[in-house]
Short mmCIF file of C-alpha atoms and ligand atoms in Angstrom, two decimals:
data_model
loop_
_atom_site.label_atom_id
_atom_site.label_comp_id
_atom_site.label_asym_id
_atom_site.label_seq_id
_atom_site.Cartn_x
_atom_site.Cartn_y
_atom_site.Cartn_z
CA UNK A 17 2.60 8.24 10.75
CA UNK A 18 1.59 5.04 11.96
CA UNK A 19 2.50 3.05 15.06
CA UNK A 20 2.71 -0.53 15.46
CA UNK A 21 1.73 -2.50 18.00
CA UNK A 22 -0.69 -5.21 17.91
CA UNK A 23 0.19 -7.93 16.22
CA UNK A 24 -2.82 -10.64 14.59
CA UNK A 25 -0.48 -13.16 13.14
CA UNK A 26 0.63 -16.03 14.83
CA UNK A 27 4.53 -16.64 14.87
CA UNK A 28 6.93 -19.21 16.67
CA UNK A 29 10.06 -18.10 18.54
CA UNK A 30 13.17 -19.61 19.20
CA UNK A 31 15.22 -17.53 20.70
CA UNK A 32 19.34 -17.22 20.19
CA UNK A 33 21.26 -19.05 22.87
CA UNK A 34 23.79 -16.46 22.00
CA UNK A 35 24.03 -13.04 21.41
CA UNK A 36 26.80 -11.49 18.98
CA UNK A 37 28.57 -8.29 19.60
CA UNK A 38 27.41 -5.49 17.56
CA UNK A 39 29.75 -3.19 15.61
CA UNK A 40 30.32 0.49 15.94
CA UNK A 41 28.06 2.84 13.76
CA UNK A 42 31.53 4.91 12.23
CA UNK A 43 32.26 1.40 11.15
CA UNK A 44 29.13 -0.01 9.42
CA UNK A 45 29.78 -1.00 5.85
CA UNK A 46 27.14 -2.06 3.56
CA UNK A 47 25.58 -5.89 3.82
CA UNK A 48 28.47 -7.39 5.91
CA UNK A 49 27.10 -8.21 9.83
CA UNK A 50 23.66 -9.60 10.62
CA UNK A 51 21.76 -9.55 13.25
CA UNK A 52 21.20 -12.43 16.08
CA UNK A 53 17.42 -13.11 14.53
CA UNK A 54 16.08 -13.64 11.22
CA UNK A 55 12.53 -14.68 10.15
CA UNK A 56 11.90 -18.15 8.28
CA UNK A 57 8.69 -19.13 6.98
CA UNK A 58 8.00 -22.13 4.18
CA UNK A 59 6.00 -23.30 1.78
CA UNK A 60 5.15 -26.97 1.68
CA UNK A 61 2.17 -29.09 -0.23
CA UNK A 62 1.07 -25.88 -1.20
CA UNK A 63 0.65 -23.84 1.86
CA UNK A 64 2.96 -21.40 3.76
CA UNK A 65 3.56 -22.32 7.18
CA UNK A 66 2.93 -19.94 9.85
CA UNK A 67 6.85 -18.87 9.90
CA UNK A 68 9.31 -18.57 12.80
CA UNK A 69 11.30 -16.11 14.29
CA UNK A 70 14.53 -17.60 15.12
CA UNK A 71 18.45 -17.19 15.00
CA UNK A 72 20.14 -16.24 12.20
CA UNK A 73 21.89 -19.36 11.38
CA UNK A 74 23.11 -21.37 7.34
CA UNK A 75 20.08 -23.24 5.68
CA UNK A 76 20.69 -26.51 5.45
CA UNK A 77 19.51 -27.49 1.73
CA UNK A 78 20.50 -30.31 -1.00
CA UNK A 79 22.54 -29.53 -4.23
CA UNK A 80 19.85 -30.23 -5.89
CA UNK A 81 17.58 -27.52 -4.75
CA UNK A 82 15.66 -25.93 -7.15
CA UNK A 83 16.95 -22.19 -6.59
CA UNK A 84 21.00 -23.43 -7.12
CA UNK A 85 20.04 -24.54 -10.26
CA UNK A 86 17.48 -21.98 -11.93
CA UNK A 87 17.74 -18.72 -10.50
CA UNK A 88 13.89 -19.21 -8.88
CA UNK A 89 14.31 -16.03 -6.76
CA UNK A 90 13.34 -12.86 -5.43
CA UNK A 91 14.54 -10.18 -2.98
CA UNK A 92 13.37 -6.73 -1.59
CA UNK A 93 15.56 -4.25 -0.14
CA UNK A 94 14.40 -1.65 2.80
CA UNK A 95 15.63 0.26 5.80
CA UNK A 96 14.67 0.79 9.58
CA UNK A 97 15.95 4.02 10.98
CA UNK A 98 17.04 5.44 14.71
CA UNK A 99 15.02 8.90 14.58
CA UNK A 100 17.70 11.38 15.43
CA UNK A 101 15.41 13.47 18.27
CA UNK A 102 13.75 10.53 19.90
CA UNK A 103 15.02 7.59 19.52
CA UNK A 104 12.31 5.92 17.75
CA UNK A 105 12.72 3.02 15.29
CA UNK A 106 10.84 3.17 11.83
CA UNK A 107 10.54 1.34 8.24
CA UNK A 108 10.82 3.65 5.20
CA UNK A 109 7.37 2.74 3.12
CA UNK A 110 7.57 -1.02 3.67
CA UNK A 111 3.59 -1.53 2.43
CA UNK A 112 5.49 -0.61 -1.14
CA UNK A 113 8.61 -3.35 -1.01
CA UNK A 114 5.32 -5.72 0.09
CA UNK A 115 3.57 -4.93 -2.88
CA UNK A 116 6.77 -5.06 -5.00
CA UNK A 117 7.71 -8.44 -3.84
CA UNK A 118 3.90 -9.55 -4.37
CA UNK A 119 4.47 -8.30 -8.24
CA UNK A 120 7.79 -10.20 -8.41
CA UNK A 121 6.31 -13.21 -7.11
CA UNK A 122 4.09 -13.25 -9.62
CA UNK A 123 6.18 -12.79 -12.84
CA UNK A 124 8.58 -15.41 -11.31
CA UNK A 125 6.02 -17.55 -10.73
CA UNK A 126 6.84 -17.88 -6.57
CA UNK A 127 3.85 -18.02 -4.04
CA UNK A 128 3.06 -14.88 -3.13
CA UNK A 129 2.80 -13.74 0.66
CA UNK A 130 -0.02 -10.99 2.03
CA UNK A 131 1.14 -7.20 2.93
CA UNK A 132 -0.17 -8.05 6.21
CA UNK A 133 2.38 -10.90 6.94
CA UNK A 134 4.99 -9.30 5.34
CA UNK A 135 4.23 -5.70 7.43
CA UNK A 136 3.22 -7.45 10.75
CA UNK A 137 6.17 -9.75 10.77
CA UNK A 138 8.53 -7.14 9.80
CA UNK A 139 7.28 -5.03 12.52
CA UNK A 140 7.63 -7.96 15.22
CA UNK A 141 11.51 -9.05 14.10
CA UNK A 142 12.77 -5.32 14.00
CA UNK A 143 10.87 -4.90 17.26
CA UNK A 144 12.68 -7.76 18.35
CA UNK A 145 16.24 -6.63 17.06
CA UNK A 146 15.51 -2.91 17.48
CA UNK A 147 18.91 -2.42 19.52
CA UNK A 148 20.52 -3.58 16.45
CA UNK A 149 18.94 -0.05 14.69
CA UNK A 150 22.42 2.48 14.18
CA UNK A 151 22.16 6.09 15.68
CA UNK A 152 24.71 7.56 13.41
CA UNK A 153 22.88 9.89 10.80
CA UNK A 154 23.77 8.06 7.55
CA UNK A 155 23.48 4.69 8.75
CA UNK A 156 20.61 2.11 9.19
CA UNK A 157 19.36 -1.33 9.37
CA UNK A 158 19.04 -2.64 6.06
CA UNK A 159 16.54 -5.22 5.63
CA UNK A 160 16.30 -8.36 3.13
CA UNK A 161 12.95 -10.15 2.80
CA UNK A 162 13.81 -12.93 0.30
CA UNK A 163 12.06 -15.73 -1.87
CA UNK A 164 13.62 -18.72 -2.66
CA UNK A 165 12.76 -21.87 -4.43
CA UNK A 166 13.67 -25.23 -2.06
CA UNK A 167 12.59 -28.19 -4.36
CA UNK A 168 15.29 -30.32 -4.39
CA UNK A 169 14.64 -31.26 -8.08
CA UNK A 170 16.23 -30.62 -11.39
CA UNK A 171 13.40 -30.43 -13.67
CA UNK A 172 12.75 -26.92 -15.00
CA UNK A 173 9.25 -26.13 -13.77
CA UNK A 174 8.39 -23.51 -10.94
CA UNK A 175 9.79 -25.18 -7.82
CA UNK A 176 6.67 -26.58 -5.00
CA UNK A 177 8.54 -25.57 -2.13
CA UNK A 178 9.75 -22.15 -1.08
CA UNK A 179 11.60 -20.34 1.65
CA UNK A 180 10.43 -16.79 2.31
CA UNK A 181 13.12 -15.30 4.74
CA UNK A 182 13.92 -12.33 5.98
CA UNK A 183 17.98 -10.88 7.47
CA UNK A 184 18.90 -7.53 8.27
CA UNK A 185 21.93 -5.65 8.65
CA UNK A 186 23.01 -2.86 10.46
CA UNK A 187 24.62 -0.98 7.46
CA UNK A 188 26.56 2.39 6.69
CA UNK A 189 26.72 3.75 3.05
CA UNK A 190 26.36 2.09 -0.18
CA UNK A 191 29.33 3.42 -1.82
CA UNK A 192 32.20 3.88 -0.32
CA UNK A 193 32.51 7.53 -0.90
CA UNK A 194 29.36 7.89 1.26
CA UNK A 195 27.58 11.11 0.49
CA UNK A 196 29.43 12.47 -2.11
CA UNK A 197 29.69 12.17 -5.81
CA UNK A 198 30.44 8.42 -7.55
CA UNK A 199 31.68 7.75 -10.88
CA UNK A 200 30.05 5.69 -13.08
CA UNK A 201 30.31 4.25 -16.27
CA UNK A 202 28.10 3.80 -19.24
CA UNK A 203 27.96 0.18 -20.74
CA UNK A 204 27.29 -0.05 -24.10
CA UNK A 205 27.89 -3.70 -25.38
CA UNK A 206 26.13 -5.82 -22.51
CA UNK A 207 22.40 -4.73 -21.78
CA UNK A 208 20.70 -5.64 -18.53
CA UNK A 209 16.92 -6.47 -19.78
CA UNK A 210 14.55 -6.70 -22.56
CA UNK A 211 11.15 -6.12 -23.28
CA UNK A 212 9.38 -8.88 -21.94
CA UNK A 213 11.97 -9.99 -19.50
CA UNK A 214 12.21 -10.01 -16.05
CA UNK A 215 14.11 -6.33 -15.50
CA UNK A 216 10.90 -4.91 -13.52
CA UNK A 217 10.94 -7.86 -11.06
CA UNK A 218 13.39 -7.57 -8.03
CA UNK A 219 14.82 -11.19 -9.42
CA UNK A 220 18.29 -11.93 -8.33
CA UNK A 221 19.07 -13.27 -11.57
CA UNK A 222 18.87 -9.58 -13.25
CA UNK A 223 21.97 -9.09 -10.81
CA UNK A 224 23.63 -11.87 -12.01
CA UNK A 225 23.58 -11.39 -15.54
CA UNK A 226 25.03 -7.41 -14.73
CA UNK A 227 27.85 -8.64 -12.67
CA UNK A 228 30.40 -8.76 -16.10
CA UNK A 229 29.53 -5.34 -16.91
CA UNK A 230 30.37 -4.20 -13.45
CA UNK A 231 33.19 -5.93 -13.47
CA UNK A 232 34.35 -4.27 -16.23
CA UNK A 233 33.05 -0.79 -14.90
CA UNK A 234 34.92 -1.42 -11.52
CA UNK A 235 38.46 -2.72 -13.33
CA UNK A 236 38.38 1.05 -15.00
CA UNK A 237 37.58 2.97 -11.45
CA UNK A 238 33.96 3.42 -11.81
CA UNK A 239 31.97 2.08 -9.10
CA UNK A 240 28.66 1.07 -10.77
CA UNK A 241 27.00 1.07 -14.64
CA UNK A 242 24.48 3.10 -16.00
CA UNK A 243 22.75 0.52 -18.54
CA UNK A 244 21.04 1.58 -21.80
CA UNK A 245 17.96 0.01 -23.79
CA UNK A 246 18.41 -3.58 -25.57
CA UNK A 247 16.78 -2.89 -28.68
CA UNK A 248 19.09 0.38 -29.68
CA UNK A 249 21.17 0.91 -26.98
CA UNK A 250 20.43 4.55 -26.99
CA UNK A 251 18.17 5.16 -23.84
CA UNK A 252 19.00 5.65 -20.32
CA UNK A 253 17.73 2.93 -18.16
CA UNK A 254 19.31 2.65 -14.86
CA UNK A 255 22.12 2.05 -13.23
CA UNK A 256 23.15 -1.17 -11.54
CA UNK A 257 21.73 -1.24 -7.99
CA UNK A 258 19.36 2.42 -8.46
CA UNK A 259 17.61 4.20 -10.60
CA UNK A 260 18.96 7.63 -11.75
CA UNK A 261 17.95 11.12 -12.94
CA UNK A 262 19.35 13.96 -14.59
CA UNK A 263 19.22 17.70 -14.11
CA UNK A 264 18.93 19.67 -17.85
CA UNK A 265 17.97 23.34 -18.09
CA UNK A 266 16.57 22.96 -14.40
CA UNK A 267 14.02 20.33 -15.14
CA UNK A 268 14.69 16.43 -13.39
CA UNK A 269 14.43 13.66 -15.96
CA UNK A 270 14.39 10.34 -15.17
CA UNK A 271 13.16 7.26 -17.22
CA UNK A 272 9.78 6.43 -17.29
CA UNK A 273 8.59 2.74 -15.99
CA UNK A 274 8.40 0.64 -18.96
CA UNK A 275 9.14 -2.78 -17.89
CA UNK A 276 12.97 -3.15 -17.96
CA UNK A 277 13.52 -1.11 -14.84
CA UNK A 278 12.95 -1.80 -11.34
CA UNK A 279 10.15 0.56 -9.90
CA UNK A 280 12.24 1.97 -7.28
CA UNK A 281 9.82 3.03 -4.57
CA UNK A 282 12.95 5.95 -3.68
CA UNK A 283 12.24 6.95 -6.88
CA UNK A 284 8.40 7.20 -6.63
CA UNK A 285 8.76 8.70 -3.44
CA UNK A 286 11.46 11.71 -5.25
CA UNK A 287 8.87 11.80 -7.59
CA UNK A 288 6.63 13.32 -4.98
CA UNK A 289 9.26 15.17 -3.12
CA UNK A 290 10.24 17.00 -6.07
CA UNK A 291 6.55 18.42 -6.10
CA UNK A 292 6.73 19.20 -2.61
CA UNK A 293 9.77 21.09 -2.95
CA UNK A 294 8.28 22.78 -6.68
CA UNK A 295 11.00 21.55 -9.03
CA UNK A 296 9.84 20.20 -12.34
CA UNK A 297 10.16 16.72 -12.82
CA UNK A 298 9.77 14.73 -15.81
CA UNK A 299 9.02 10.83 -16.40
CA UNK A 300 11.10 10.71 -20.03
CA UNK A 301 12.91 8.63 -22.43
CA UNK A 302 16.74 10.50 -22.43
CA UNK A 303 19.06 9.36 -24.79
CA UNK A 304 22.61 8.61 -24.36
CA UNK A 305 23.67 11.36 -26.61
CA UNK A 306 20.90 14.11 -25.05
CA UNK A 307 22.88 13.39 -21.89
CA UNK A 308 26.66 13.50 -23.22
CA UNK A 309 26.12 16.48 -25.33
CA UNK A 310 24.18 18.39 -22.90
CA UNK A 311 26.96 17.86 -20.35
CA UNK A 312 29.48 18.99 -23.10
CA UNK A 313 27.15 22.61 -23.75
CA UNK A 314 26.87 22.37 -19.72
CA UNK A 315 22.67 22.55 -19.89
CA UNK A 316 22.84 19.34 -18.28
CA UNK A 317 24.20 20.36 -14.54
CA UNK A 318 23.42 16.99 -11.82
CA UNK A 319 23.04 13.85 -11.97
CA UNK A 320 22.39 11.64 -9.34
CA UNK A 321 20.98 7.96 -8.16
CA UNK A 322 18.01 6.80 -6.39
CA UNK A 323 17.75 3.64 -4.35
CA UNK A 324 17.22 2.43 -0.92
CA UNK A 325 21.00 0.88 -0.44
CA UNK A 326 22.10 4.25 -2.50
CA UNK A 327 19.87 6.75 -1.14
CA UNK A 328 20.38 9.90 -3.28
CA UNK A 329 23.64 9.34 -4.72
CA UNK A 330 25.50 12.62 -6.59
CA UNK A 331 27.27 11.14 -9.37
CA UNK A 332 30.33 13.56 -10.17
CA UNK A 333 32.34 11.49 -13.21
CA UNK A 334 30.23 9.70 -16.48
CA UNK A 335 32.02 7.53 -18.70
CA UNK A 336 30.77 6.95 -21.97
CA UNK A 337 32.53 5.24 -24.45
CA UNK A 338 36.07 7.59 -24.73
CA UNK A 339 34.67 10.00 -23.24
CA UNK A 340 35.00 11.32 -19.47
CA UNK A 341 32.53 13.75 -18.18
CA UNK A 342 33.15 15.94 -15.39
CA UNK A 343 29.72 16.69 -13.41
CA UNK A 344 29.53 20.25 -11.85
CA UNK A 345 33.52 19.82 -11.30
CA UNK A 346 32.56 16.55 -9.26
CA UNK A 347 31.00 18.20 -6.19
CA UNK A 348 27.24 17.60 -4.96
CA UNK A 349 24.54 19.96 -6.73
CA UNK A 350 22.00 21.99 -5.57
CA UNK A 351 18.78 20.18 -6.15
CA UNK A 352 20.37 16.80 -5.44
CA UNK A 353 21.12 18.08 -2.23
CA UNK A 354 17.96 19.29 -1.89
CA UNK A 355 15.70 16.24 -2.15
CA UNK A 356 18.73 14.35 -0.53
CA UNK A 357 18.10 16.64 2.87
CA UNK A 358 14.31 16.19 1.95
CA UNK A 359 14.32 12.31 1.99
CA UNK A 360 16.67 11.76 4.63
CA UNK A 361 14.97 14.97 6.91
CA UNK A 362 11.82 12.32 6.95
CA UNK A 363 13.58 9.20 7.27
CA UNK A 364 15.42 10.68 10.57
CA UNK A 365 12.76 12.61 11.84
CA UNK A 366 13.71 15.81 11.01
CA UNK A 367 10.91 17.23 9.09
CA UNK A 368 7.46 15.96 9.00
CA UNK A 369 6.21 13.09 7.46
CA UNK A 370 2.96 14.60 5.78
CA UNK A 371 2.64 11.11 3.46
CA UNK A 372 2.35 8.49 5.99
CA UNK A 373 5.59 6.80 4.75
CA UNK A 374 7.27 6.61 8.13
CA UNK A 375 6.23 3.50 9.80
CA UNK A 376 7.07 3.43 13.59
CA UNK A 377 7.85 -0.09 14.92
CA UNK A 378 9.48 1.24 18.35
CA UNK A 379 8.63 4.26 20.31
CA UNK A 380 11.06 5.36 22.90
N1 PLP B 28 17.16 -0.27 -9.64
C1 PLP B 28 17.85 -1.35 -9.24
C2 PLP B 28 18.45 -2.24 -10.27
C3 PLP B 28 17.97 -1.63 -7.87
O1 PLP B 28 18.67 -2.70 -7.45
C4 PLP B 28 17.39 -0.75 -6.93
C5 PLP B 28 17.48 -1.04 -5.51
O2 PLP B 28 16.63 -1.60 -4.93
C6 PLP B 28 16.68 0.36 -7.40
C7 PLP B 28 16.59 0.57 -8.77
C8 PLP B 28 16.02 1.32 -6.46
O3 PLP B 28 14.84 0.79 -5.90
P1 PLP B 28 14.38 1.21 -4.45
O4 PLP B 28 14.34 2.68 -4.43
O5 PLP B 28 13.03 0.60 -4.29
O6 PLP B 28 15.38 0.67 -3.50
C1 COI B 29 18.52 -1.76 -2.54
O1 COI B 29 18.75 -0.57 -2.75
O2 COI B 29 17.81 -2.13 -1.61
C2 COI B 29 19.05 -2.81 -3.38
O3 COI B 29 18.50 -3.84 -3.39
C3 COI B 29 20.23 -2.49 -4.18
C4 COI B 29 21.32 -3.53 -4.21
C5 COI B 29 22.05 -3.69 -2.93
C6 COI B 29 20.95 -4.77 -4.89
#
């Protein structure tokens, strides 16, 4: 565990003339209030600019601007937690979203920024907006760093200017049902990403093209999609905002990284966990019917997502095609709530951080 305090970049301030009134934690949702500050930095005639910390406020930007037009963007998604014993603020693993959004950057052809700016000046805003940080256990500031491409042009050619921003909000869970199991639903006509394409990059525009298919999952109850391969649609991929593994004959699958997923860093980091804790986990290709008739015999016992906004996520209903599957009667399983109580135990506080993921921006 390392703490932060010296800070070697060089940022400008403007502080808010006005301060907003922060919600209660029992009432967080996900995504909906920001805080008073955000961070703005740009890139002009091929430089970034040293970037400012000032109040959240709207961009002011022409029509014509290149991200509007051409989906020239990027996004990374982390959280800041309230320690439960001491008070102290931390970021869950943020050197990973840097080098994530570095990756992005460069398959969508953006400018990319240095893990030192993006760490240091994460460090200072939170510090700044640490009483914005929710106590509650469940609850936490989630945090946005996004890329966006400002020419105001509508040629189709990577953009010159950018804005790399960052906005965080004070958020509660991901799904509605909070800890306990979703349903989801398997989508078998649309697909999400090909080989080749841009599914491994955080790119907004992978969101975009899912929102049918979730619109169709939602209209029949489910709350999210679990997407299959493009080629055969036969192999589990993901689901819409997580990645997702599967409990069979007391071994955890879940996909292996092979381009059309995003390398979820809560998945890398349940990757390790499960060692920790001595279950068997397995990076491997599961097809659609492996997983429907291995919940028919009953071999196939949890299932559960993995994501930052999602945490670990019990899913407790599976919809494929006709057919409804019942999860372990739709209540939370054993090893999901073991590496759930394992994750969350570090990101609170609760049990020791022996991987140096915990990054401490504010000690109490
Ligand atoms: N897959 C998708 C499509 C996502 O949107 C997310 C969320 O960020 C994940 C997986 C999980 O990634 P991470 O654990 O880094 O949040
Ligand atoms: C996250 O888990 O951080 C995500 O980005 C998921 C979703 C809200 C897009």
């Amino acid at each position: 565990m390392a703490t932060q305090t010296a800070f070697d970049i060089d940022l400008d301030i403007i502080e808010p003339k006005t301060f907003k009134e922060k919600p209660k934690d029992e009432e967080l949702k996900f995504g909906q209030v920001f805080t008073d500050r955000m961070l703005l930095r740009k890139y002009e005639n091929g430089a970034w600019d040293k970037g400012t910390i000032k109040p959240f406020e709207n961009f002011s930007l022409s029509p014509a601007t290149a991200v509007f037009h051409y989906g020239q963007e990027i996004f990374e998604g982390l959280k800041a937690f309230r320690q439960t014993k001491t008070g102290n603020v931390v970021i869950f693993r943020p050197d990973e979203n840097a080098k994530r959004l570095q990756a992005s950057a460069r398959r969508m052809v953006i400018p990319e920024i240095t893990e030192e700016y993006f760490l240091q000046s994460l460090y200072r805003l939170i510090g700044m907006e640490q009483d914005w940080v929710p106590r509650k256990r469940g609850t936490a500031l989630y945090i946005r760093p996004t890329m966006i491409a400002t020419e105001p042009a509508l040629g189709v050619h990577p953009s010159s200017d950018y804005y790399y921003y960052v906005i965080l909000a004070p958020s509660g869970p991901y799904f509605k049902e909070g800890f306990s199991p979703t349903k989801i639903m398997v989508e078998d006509t649309y697909t999400r990403a090909a080989h080749g394409g841009t599914g491994g990059a955080k790119a907004g525009g992978n969101y975009g093209g899912s929102m049918l298919a979730g619109k169709k999952a939602i209209d029949q109850g489910y709350s999210q999609v679990l997407w299959l391969d493009s080629k055969e649609r036969k192999y589990i991929e993901e689901v819409g905002a997580m990645n997702i593994a599967f409990v069979l004959d007391d071994v955890i699958y879940t996909p292996p990284l092979t381009g059309t997923i995003l390398p979820g860093i809560t998945r890398k980091s349940v990757i390790q966990l499960s060692a920790d804790l001595g279950m068997t986990l397995k990076e491997e290709k599961l097809s659609i019917e492996t997983v429907a008739e291995s919940l028919k015999s009953g071999n196939m016992t949890e299932m559960f997502g993995i994501g930052t906004a999602a945490s670990i996520a019990p899913v407790g209903e599976l919809k494929y095609k006709d057919e409804i599957f019942i999860i372990n009667n739709g209540e939370i399983g054993p090893t999901t709530q073991k590496l759930y109580n394992q994750l969350t135990g570090i990101q609170y506080g609760e049990i020791e951080d022996v991987h140096g993921w915990i990054h401490t921006v504010v000690e109490k």
